[in-house]
């Protein structure tokens, strides 16, 4: 038996070809013609690799998924879904440079891809690229102004990148919609403390505690600010006393 044909057509298909080839009125086709009809197109092959890759990624088998995604992008075929899944797999495996490249490719192909901008922003920030990371997060906000989560992320990014004034403005904006958010008040307290604005810092810490009495971080911060205020006041009293004693001499 010709195993090549059996592999393509199956045993029943092979039997039909052999028995029907001599029938009157039937056109006899060469084996070559049948082979050409059963060859998969490039797009069909790539779709297969894509689906296999996605299935592997869902199982957490990132290494295999990455290899399948690479095969799916042969001949410079642009597929946003494949690039995004590939970037996610790279990110999961902490292959930072590769993840950045894949996410960048996604936003090149689909400039308004929110998740790609969002994830790329976080990776860049983790790598210390503050300006580029913040730019990506701001892009998300531009694409969808109602995407509230990005404002929280932007506030954290500004604070982490020492852009304290920008962080304060972002958190104050968020508080307009949720004035009882204990975490936002706590964040503002930290920011004002860093700027040396102790009274504002204490006020925000008090608000954080009032909104959530179980906010232990806010309680600790308030205690620290209170102790520091007392030390400053005692120091000032000592200086005033010394100046008074000097005048009396």
PDB file of C-alpha atoms in Angstrom:
ATOM      1  CA  UNK A   1       0.000   0.000   0.000  1.00  0.00           C
ATOM      2  CA  UNK A   2       1.142   3.509  -0.822  1.00  0.00           C
ATOM      3  CA  UNK A   3       1.412   4.972   2.696  1.00  0.00           C
ATOM      4  CA  UNK A   4       1.653   8.538   1.371  1.00  0.00           C
ATOM      5  CA  UNK A   5      -1.830   8.333  -0.063  1.00  0.00           C
ATOM      6  CA  UNK A   6      -3.169   6.537   2.977  1.00  0.00           C
ATOM      7  CA  UNK A   7      -1.928   9.379   5.125  1.00  0.00           C
ATOM      8  CA  UNK A   8      -3.697  12.006   3.058  1.00  0.00           C
ATOM      9  CA  UNK A   9      -6.944  10.291   2.063  1.00  0.00           C
ATOM     10  CA  UNK A  10      -7.345   7.440   4.555  1.00  0.00           C
ATOM     11  CA  UNK A  11      -7.870   3.793   3.689  1.00  0.00           C
ATOM     12  CA  UNK A  12     -11.399   4.236   2.300  1.00  0.00           C
ATOM     13  CA  UNK A  13     -10.307   7.106   0.060  1.00  0.00           C
ATOM     14  CA  UNK A  14      -7.424   5.022  -1.279  1.00  0.00           C
ATOM     15  CA  UNK A  15      -9.779   2.106  -2.087  1.00  0.00           C
ATOM     16  CA  UNK A  16     -12.081   4.444  -4.022  1.00  0.00           C
ATOM     17  CA  UNK A  17      -9.223   5.788  -6.133  1.00  0.00           C
ATOM     18  CA  UNK A  18      -7.984   2.314  -7.061  1.00  0.00           C
ATOM     19  CA  UNK A  19     -11.376   0.806  -7.901  1.00  0.00           C
ATOM     20  CA  UNK A  20     -12.794   3.834  -9.718  1.00  0.00           C
ATOM     21  CA  UNK A  21      -9.781   4.687 -11.850  1.00  0.00           C
ATOM     22  CA  UNK A  22     -10.820   2.175 -14.547  1.00  0.00           C
ATOM     23  CA  UNK A  23     -14.529   3.057 -14.683  1.00  0.00           C
ATOM     24  CA  UNK A  24     -15.843   4.230 -18.090  1.00  0.00           C
ATOM     25  CA  UNK A  25     -16.367   7.952 -18.330  1.00  0.00           C
ATOM     26  CA  UNK A  26     -14.289   8.795 -15.233  1.00  0.00           C
ATOM     27  CA  UNK A  27     -11.406  11.199 -15.675  1.00  0.00           C
ATOM     28  CA  UNK A  28      -8.220   9.757 -14.276  1.00  0.00           C
ATOM     29  CA  UNK A  29      -6.281  12.278 -12.178  1.00  0.00           C
ATOM     30  CA  UNK A  30      -2.630  12.077 -11.338  1.00  0.00           C
ATOM     31  CA  UNK A  31      -1.533  11.666  -7.702  1.00  0.00           C
ATOM     32  CA  UNK A  32       0.093  15.107  -7.949  1.00  0.00           C
ATOM     33  CA  UNK A  33      -3.275  16.776  -8.470  1.00  0.00           C
ATOM     34  CA  UNK A  34      -4.692  15.273  -5.278  1.00  0.00           C
ATOM     35  CA  UNK A  35      -1.649  16.287  -3.248  1.00  0.00           C
ATOM     36  CA  UNK A  36      -1.934  19.896  -4.349  1.00  0.00           C
ATOM     37  CA  UNK A  37      -5.593  20.007  -3.303  1.00  0.00           C
ATOM     38  CA  UNK A  38      -4.865  18.873   0.231  1.00  0.00           C
ATOM     39  CA  UNK A  39      -1.948  21.194   1.031  1.00  0.00           C
ATOM     40  CA  UNK A  40      -2.890  23.709   3.783  1.00  0.00           C
ATOM     41  CA  UNK A  41      -2.630  27.380   2.981  1.00  0.00           C
ATOM     42  CA  UNK A  42      -0.273  29.616   4.984  1.00  0.00           C
ATOM     43  CA  UNK A  43      -3.215  31.285   6.727  1.00  0.00           C
ATOM     44  CA  UNK A  44      -4.656  27.905   7.763  1.00  0.00           C
ATOM     45  CA  UNK A  45      -1.294  26.782   9.118  1.00  0.00           C
ATOM     46  CA  UNK A  46      -0.845  30.033  11.042  1.00  0.00           C
ATOM     47  CA  UNK A  47      -4.326  29.746  12.486  1.00  0.00           C
ATOM     48  CA  UNK A  48      -3.444  26.300  13.734  1.00  0.00           C
ATOM     49  CA  UNK A  49      -0.316  27.559  15.495  1.00  0.00           C
ATOM     50  CA  UNK A  50      -2.295  30.443  16.969  1.00  0.00           C
ATOM     51  CA  UNK A  51      -4.974  28.177  18.399  1.00  0.00           C
ATOM     52  CA  UNK A  52      -2.421  25.719  19.763  1.00  0.00           C
ATOM     53  CA  UNK A  53      -0.462  28.584  21.307  1.00  0.00           C
ATOM     54  CA  UNK A  54      -3.532  30.033  22.983  1.00  0.00           C
ATOM     55  CA  UNK A  55      -4.474  26.635  24.384  1.00  0.00           C
ATOM     56  CA  UNK A  56      -0.970  26.155  25.775  1.00  0.00           C
ATOM     57  CA  UNK A  57      -0.963  29.653  27.263  1.00  0.00           C
ATOM     58  CA  UNK A  58      -4.264  28.991  29.028  1.00  0.00           C
ATOM     59  CA  UNK A  59      -2.664  25.908  30.596  1.00  0.00           C
ATOM     60  CA  UNK A  60       0.298  27.968  31.775  1.00  0.00           C
ATOM     61  CA  UNK A  61       2.677  26.245  29.365  1.00  0.00           C
ATOM     62  CA  UNK A  62       4.344  29.473  28.308  1.00  0.00           C
ATOM     63  CA  UNK A  63       7.433  28.016  26.656  1.00  0.00           C
ATOM     64  CA  UNK A  64       5.384  25.925  24.244  1.00  0.00           C
ATOM     65  CA  UNK A  65       2.951  28.770  23.679  1.00  0.00           C
ATOM     66  CA  UNK A  66       5.766  31.153  22.785  1.00  0.00           C
ATOM     67  CA  UNK A  67       7.124  28.736  20.173  1.00  0.00           C
ATOM     68  CA  UNK A  68       3.686  28.314  18.606  1.00  0.00           C
ATOM     69  CA  UNK A  69       3.078  32.062  18.538  1.00  0.00           C
ATOM     70  CA  UNK A  70       6.422  32.578  16.800  1.00  0.00           C
ATOM     71  CA  UNK A  71       5.413  30.089  14.125  1.00  0.00           C
ATOM     72  CA  UNK A  72       2.079  31.885  13.717  1.00  0.00           C
ATOM     73  CA  UNK A  73       3.882  35.106  12.834  1.00  0.00           C
ATOM     74  CA  UNK A  74       5.829  33.708   9.896  1.00  0.00           C
ATOM     75  CA  UNK A  75       6.376  35.752   6.768  1.00  0.00           C
ATOM     76  CA  UNK A  76       5.733  39.004   8.719  1.00  0.00           C
ATOM     77  CA  UNK A  77       2.056  38.151   9.100  1.00  0.00           C
ATOM     78  CA  UNK A  78       0.488  40.764  11.398  1.00  0.00           C
ATOM     79  CA  UNK A  79      -1.892  39.335  13.970  1.00  0.00           C
ATOM     80  CA  UNK A  80      -2.716  41.542  16.953  1.00  0.00           C
ATOM     81  CA  UNK A  81      -4.141  38.683  19.019  1.00  0.00           C
ATOM     82  CA  UNK A  82      -1.003  36.602  18.560  1.00  0.00           C
ATOM     83  CA  UNK A  83       1.355  39.457  19.399  1.00  0.00           C
ATOM     84  CA  UNK A  84      -0.640  40.345  22.508  1.00  0.00           C
ATOM     85  CA  UNK A  85      -0.710  36.749  23.740  1.00  0.00           C
ATOM     86  CA  UNK A  86       2.990  36.431  22.974  1.00  0.00           C
ATOM     87  CA  UNK A  87       3.728  39.613  24.950  1.00  0.00           C
ATOM     88  CA  UNK A  88       1.701  38.282  27.879  1.00  0.00           C
ATOM     89  CA  UNK A  89       3.580  34.975  27.821  1.00  0.00           C
ATOM     90  CA  UNK A  90       6.916  36.789  27.710  1.00  0.00           C
ATOM     91  CA  UNK A  91       5.813  38.960  30.631  1.00  0.00           C
ATOM     92  CA  UNK A  92       4.771  35.919  32.657  1.00  0.00           C
ATOM     93  CA  UNK A  93       8.209  34.418  32.062  1.00  0.00           C
ATOM     94  CA  UNK A  94       9.878  37.725  33.038  1.00  0.00           C
ATOM     95  CA  UNK A  95      11.395  38.042  29.569  1.00  0.00           C
ATOM     96  CA  UNK A  96      11.189  41.816  29.839  1.00  0.00           C
ATOM     97  CA  UNK A  97      12.939  42.912  26.655  1.00  0.00           C
ATOM     98  CA  UNK A  98      10.898  40.499  24.562  1.00  0.00           C
ATOM     99  CA  UNK A  99       7.646  41.541  26.275  1.00  0.00           C
ATOM    100  CA  UNK A 100       8.333  45.213  25.585  1.00  0.00           C
ATOM    101  CA  UNK A 101       9.001  44.415  21.935  1.00  0.00           C
ATOM    102  CA  UNK A 102       5.795  42.404  21.547  1.00  0.00           C
ATOM    103  CA  UNK A 103       3.591  44.970  23.308  1.00  0.00           C
ATOM    104  CA  UNK A 104       5.159  47.704  21.183  1.00  0.00           C
ATOM    105  CA  UNK A 105       4.249  45.705  18.088  1.00  0.00           C
ATOM    106  CA  UNK A 106       0.648  45.445  19.304  1.00  0.00           C
ATOM    107  CA  UNK A 107       0.246  49.217  19.662  1.00  0.00           C
ATOM    108  CA  UNK A 108       1.868  49.704  16.261  1.00  0.00           C
ATOM    109  CA  UNK A 109      -0.744  47.446  14.701  1.00  0.00           C
ATOM    110  CA  UNK A 110      -3.626  48.706  16.848  1.00  0.00           C
ATOM    111  CA  UNK A 111      -2.825  52.152  18.320  1.00  0.00           C
ATOM    112  CA  UNK A 112      -5.901  52.159  20.569  1.00  0.00           C
ATOM    113  CA  UNK A 113      -5.247  48.784  22.189  1.00  0.00           C
ATOM    114  CA  UNK A 114      -5.865  49.762  25.827  1.00  0.00           C
ATOM    115  CA  UNK A 115      -4.541  46.592  27.481  1.00  0.00           C
ATOM    116  CA  UNK A 116      -1.285  46.720  25.535  1.00  0.00           C
ATOM    117  CA  UNK A 117      -0.626  50.369  26.479  1.00  0.00           C
ATOM    118  CA  UNK A 118      -1.555  49.599  30.094  1.00  0.00           C
ATOM    119  CA  UNK A 119       0.688  46.543  30.437  1.00  0.00           C
ATOM    120  CA  UNK A 120       3.530  48.179  28.546  1.00  0.00           C
ATOM    121  CA  UNK A 121       3.333  51.159  30.884  1.00  0.00           C
ATOM    122  CA  UNK A 122       3.712  48.968  33.956  1.00  0.00           C
ATOM    123  CA  UNK A 123       6.686  47.090  32.526  1.00  0.00           C
ATOM    124  CA  UNK A 124       8.464  50.306  31.591  1.00  0.00           C
ATOM    125  CA  UNK A 125       7.847  51.745  35.051  1.00  0.00           C
ATOM    126  CA  UNK A 126       9.214  48.579  36.661  1.00  0.00           C
ATOM    127  CA  UNK A 127      12.312  49.001  34.523  1.00  0.00           C
ATOM    128  CA  UNK A 128      12.774  52.559  35.757  1.00  0.00           C
ATOM    129  CA  UNK A 129      11.650  54.219  32.518  1.00  0.00           C
ATOM    130  CA  UNK A 130       9.395  56.757  34.225  1.00  0.00           C
ATOM    131  CA  UNK A 131       8.692  59.089  31.333  1.00  0.00           C
ATOM    132  CA  UNK A 132       7.904  56.302  28.869  1.00  0.00           C
ATOM    133  CA  UNK A 133       5.830  54.348  31.383  1.00  0.00           C
ATOM    134  CA  UNK A 134       3.761  57.368  32.373  1.00  0.00           C
ATOM    135  CA  UNK A 135       3.293  58.220  28.694  1.00  0.00           C
ATOM    136  CA  UNK A 136       1.751  54.795  28.070  1.00  0.00           C
ATOM    137  CA  UNK A 137      -0.615  55.107  31.041  1.00  0.00           C
ATOM    138  CA  UNK A 138      -1.657  58.596  29.939  1.00  0.00           C
ATOM    139  CA  UNK A 139      -2.355  57.164  26.494  1.00  0.00           C
ATOM    140  CA  UNK A 140      -4.859  54.778  28.068  1.00  0.00           C
ATOM    141  CA  UNK A 141      -6.604  57.719  29.725  1.00  0.00           C
ATOM    142  CA  UNK A 142      -6.716  59.566  26.385  1.00  0.00           C
ATOM    143  CA  UNK A 143      -8.224  56.574  24.594  1.00  0.00           C
ATOM    144  CA  UNK A 144     -10.840  55.988  27.286  1.00  0.00           C
ATOM    145  CA  UNK A 145     -11.315  58.827  29.820  1.00  0.00           C
ATOM    146  CA  UNK A 146     -13.761  56.639  31.758  1.00  0.00           C
ATOM    147  CA  UNK A 147     -11.099  54.003  32.403  1.00  0.00           C
ATOM    148  CA  UNK A 148     -10.822  54.897  36.073  1.00  0.00           C
ATOM    149  CA  UNK A 149      -8.260  52.254  37.056  1.00  0.00           C
ATOM    150  CA  UNK A 150      -5.576  54.000  35.033  1.00  0.00           C
ATOM    151  CA  UNK A 151      -5.901  57.151  37.156  1.00  0.00           C
ATOM    152  CA  UNK A 152      -5.083  55.149  40.286  1.00  0.00           C
ATOM    153  CA  UNK A 153      -2.097  53.679  38.460  1.00  0.00           C
ATOM    154  CA  UNK A 154      -1.031  57.111  37.240  1.00  0.00           C
ATOM    155  CA  UNK A 155      -1.153  58.488  40.774  1.00  0.00           C
ATOM    156  CA  UNK A 156       1.108  55.681  41.985  1.00  0.00           C
ATOM    157  CA  UNK A 157       3.400  56.138  38.992  1.00  0.00           C
ATOM    158  CA  UNK A 158       3.747  59.879  39.578  1.00  0.00           C
ATOM    159  CA  UNK A 159       4.513  59.311  43.249  1.00  0.00           C
ATOM    160  CA  UNK A 160       7.012  56.538  42.528  1.00  0.00           C
ATOM    161  CA  UNK A 161       8.741  58.741  39.955  1.00  0.00           C
ATOM    162  CA  UNK A 162       8.986  61.658  42.436  1.00  0.00           C
ATOM    163  CA  UNK A 163       6.417  63.730  40.555  1.00  0.00           C
ATOM    164  CA  UNK A 164       4.669  64.593  43.813  1.00  0.00           C
ATOM    165  CA  UNK A 165       2.573  67.516  42.561  1.00  0.00           C
ATOM    166  CA  UNK A 166       1.182  65.418  39.689  1.00  0.00           C
ATOM    167  CA  UNK A 167       0.381  62.610  42.123  1.00  0.00           C
ATOM    168  CA  UNK A 168      -1.467  65.015  44.412  1.00  0.00           C
ATOM    169  CA  UNK A 169      -3.571  66.426  41.568  1.00  0.00           C
ATOM    170  CA  UNK A 170      -4.428  62.932  40.328  1.00  0.00           C
ATOM    171  CA  UNK A 171      -5.515  61.698  43.767  1.00  0.00           C
ATOM    172  CA  UNK A 172      -7.520  64.863  44.413  1.00  0.00           C
ATOM    173  CA  UNK A 173      -9.321  64.321  41.109  1.00  0.00           C
ATOM    174  CA  UNK A 174     -10.204  60.770  42.110  1.00  0.00           C
ATOM    175  CA  UNK A 175     -11.496  61.971  45.476  1.00  0.00           C
ATOM    176  CA  UNK A 176     -14.075  64.152  43.700  1.00  0.00           C
ATOM    177  CA  UNK A 177     -15.906  60.961  42.735  1.00  0.00           C
ATOM    178  CA  UNK A 178     -15.142  59.047  45.928  1.00  0.00           C
ATOM    179  CA  UNK A 179     -14.523  61.431  48.849  1.00  0.00           C
ATOM    180  CA  UNK A 180     -14.570  58.587  51.382  1.00  0.00           C
ATOM    181  CA  UNK A 181     -11.703  56.617  49.858  1.00  0.00           C
ATOM    182  CA  UNK A 182      -9.396  56.010  52.813  1.00  0.00           C
ATOM    183  CA  UNK A 183      -6.467  54.914  50.639  1.00  0.00           C
ATOM    184  CA  UNK A 184      -6.540  58.091  48.565  1.00  0.00           C
ATOM    185  CA  UNK A 185      -6.535  60.257  51.702  1.00  0.00           C
ATOM    186  CA  UNK A 186      -3.627  58.205  53.040  1.00  0.00           C
ATOM    187  CA  UNK A 187      -1.736  58.653  49.761  1.00  0.00           C
ATOM    188  CA  UNK A 188      -2.288  62.395  49.915  1.00  0.00           C
ATOM    189  CA  UNK A 189      -1.028  62.414  53.479  1.00  0.00           C
ATOM    190  CA  UNK A 190       2.216  60.775  52.341  1.00  0.00           C
ATOM    191  CA  UNK A 191       2.588  63.238  49.484  1.00  0.00           C
ATOM    192  CA  UNK A 192       2.050  66.288  51.696  1.00  0.00           C
ATOM    193  CA  UNK A 193       4.467  64.853  54.248  1.00  0.00           C
ATOM    194  CA  UNK A 194       7.111  64.514  51.536  1.00  0.00           C
ATOM    195  CA  UNK A 195       6.557  68.139  50.559  1.00  0.00           C
ATOM    196  CA  UNK A 196       6.996  69.221  54.178  1.00  0.00           C
ATOM    197  CA  UNK A 197       3.366  70.353  54.437  1.00  0.00           C
ATOM    198  CA  UNK A 198       2.789  68.770  57.838  1.00  0.00           C
ATOM    199  CA  UNK A 199      -0.609  70.263  58.650  1.00  0.00           C
ATOM    200  CA  UNK A 200      -2.107  69.115  55.363  1.00  0.00           C
ATOM    201  CA  UNK A 201      -0.498  65.712  55.849  1.00  0.00           C
ATOM    202  CA  UNK A 202      -2.054  65.357  59.299  1.00  0.00           C
ATOM    203  CA  UNK A 203      -5.433  66.472  58.005  1.00  0.00           C
ATOM    204  CA  UNK A 204      -5.416  63.853  55.239  1.00  0.00           C
ATOM    205  CA  UNK A 205      -4.274  61.142  57.657  1.00  0.00           C
ATOM    206  CA  UNK A 206      -7.181  62.010  59.956  1.00  0.00           C
ATOM    207  CA  UNK A 207      -9.595  61.787  57.021  1.00  0.00           C
ATOM    208  CA  UNK A 208      -8.151  58.404  56.055  1.00  0.00           C
ATOM    209  CA  UNK A 209      -8.780  57.109  59.584  1.00  0.00           C
ATOM    210  CA  UNK A 210     -12.269  58.594  59.697  1.00  0.00           C
ATOM    211  CA  UNK A 211     -13.154  56.862  56.404  1.00  0.00           C
ATOM    212  CA  UNK A 212     -11.711  53.561  57.580  1.00  0.00           C
ATOM    213  CA  UNK A 213     -10.890  53.155  61.295  1.00  0.00           C
ATOM    214  CA  UNK A 214      -9.061  49.928  60.436  1.00  0.00           C
ATOM    215  CA  UNK A 215      -6.529  51.704  58.213  1.00  0.00           C
ATOM    216  CA  UNK A 216      -3.454  50.873  60.296  1.00  0.00           C
ATOM    217  CA  UNK A 217      -1.064  52.572  57.874  1.00  0.00           C
ATOM    218  CA  UNK A 218      -2.935  55.854  58.269  1.00  0.00           C
ATOM    219  CA  UNK A 219      -2.864  55.484  62.063  1.00  0.00           C
ATOM    220  CA  UNK A 220       0.891  54.925  62.095  1.00  0.00           C
ATOM    221  CA  UNK A 221       1.467  57.854  59.767  1.00  0.00           C
ATOM    222  CA  UNK A 222      -0.702  60.131  61.894  1.00  0.00           C
ATOM    223  CA  UNK A 223       1.230  59.120  65.017  1.00  0.00           C
ATOM    224  CA  UNK A 224       4.546  59.806  63.283  1.00  0.00           C
ATOM    225  CA  UNK A 225       3.364  63.210  62.117  1.00  0.00           C
ATOM    226  CA  UNK A 226       2.057  64.032  65.595  1.00  0.00           C
ATOM    227  CA  UNK A 227       5.336  63.062  67.288  1.00  0.00           C
ATOM    228  CA  UNK A 228       7.311  65.059  64.766  1.00  0.00           C
ATOM    229  CA  UNK A 229       5.077  68.084  65.328  1.00  0.00           C
ATOM    230  CA  UNK A 230       5.624  67.845  69.083  1.00  0.00           C
ATOM    231  CA  UNK A 231       9.395  67.606  68.649  1.00  0.00           C
ATOM    232  CA  UNK A 232       9.373  70.692  66.458  1.00  0.00           C
ATOM    233  CA  UNK A 233       7.238  72.564  68.968  1.00  0.00           C
ATOM    234  CA  UNK A 234       9.520  71.578  71.869  1.00  0.00           C
ATOM    235  CA  UNK A 235      12.542  72.588  69.852  1.00  0.00           C
ATOM    236  CA  UNK A 236      10.959  75.953  69.130  1.00  0.00           C
ATOM    237  CA  UNK A 237      10.154  76.480  72.803  1.00  0.00           C
ATOM    238  CA  UNK A 238      13.750  75.783  73.787  1.00  0.00           C
ATOM    239  CA  UNK A 239      15.024  78.286  71.247  1.00  0.00           C
ATOM    240  CA  UNK A 240      12.520  80.903  72.398  1.00  0.00           C
ATOM    241  CA  UNK A 241      13.502  80.319  76.014  1.00  0.00           C
ATOM    242  CA  UNK A 242      17.177  80.705  75.163  1.00  0.00           C
ATOM    243  CA  UNK A 243      16.537  83.943  73.323  1.00  0.00           C
ATOM    244  CA  UNK A 244      14.577  85.247  76.323  1.00  0.00           C
ATOM    245  CA  UNK A 245      17.412  84.319  78.700  1.00  0.00           C
ATOM    246  CA  UNK A 246      19.928  86.051  76.445  1.00  0.00           C
ATOM    247  CA  UNK A 247      17.877  89.260  76.532  1.00  0.00           C
ATOM    248  CA  UNK A 248      17.729  89.194  80.317  1.00  0.00           C
ATOM    249  CA  UNK A 249      21.510  89.026  80.681  1.00  0.00           C
TER     250      UNK A 249
END
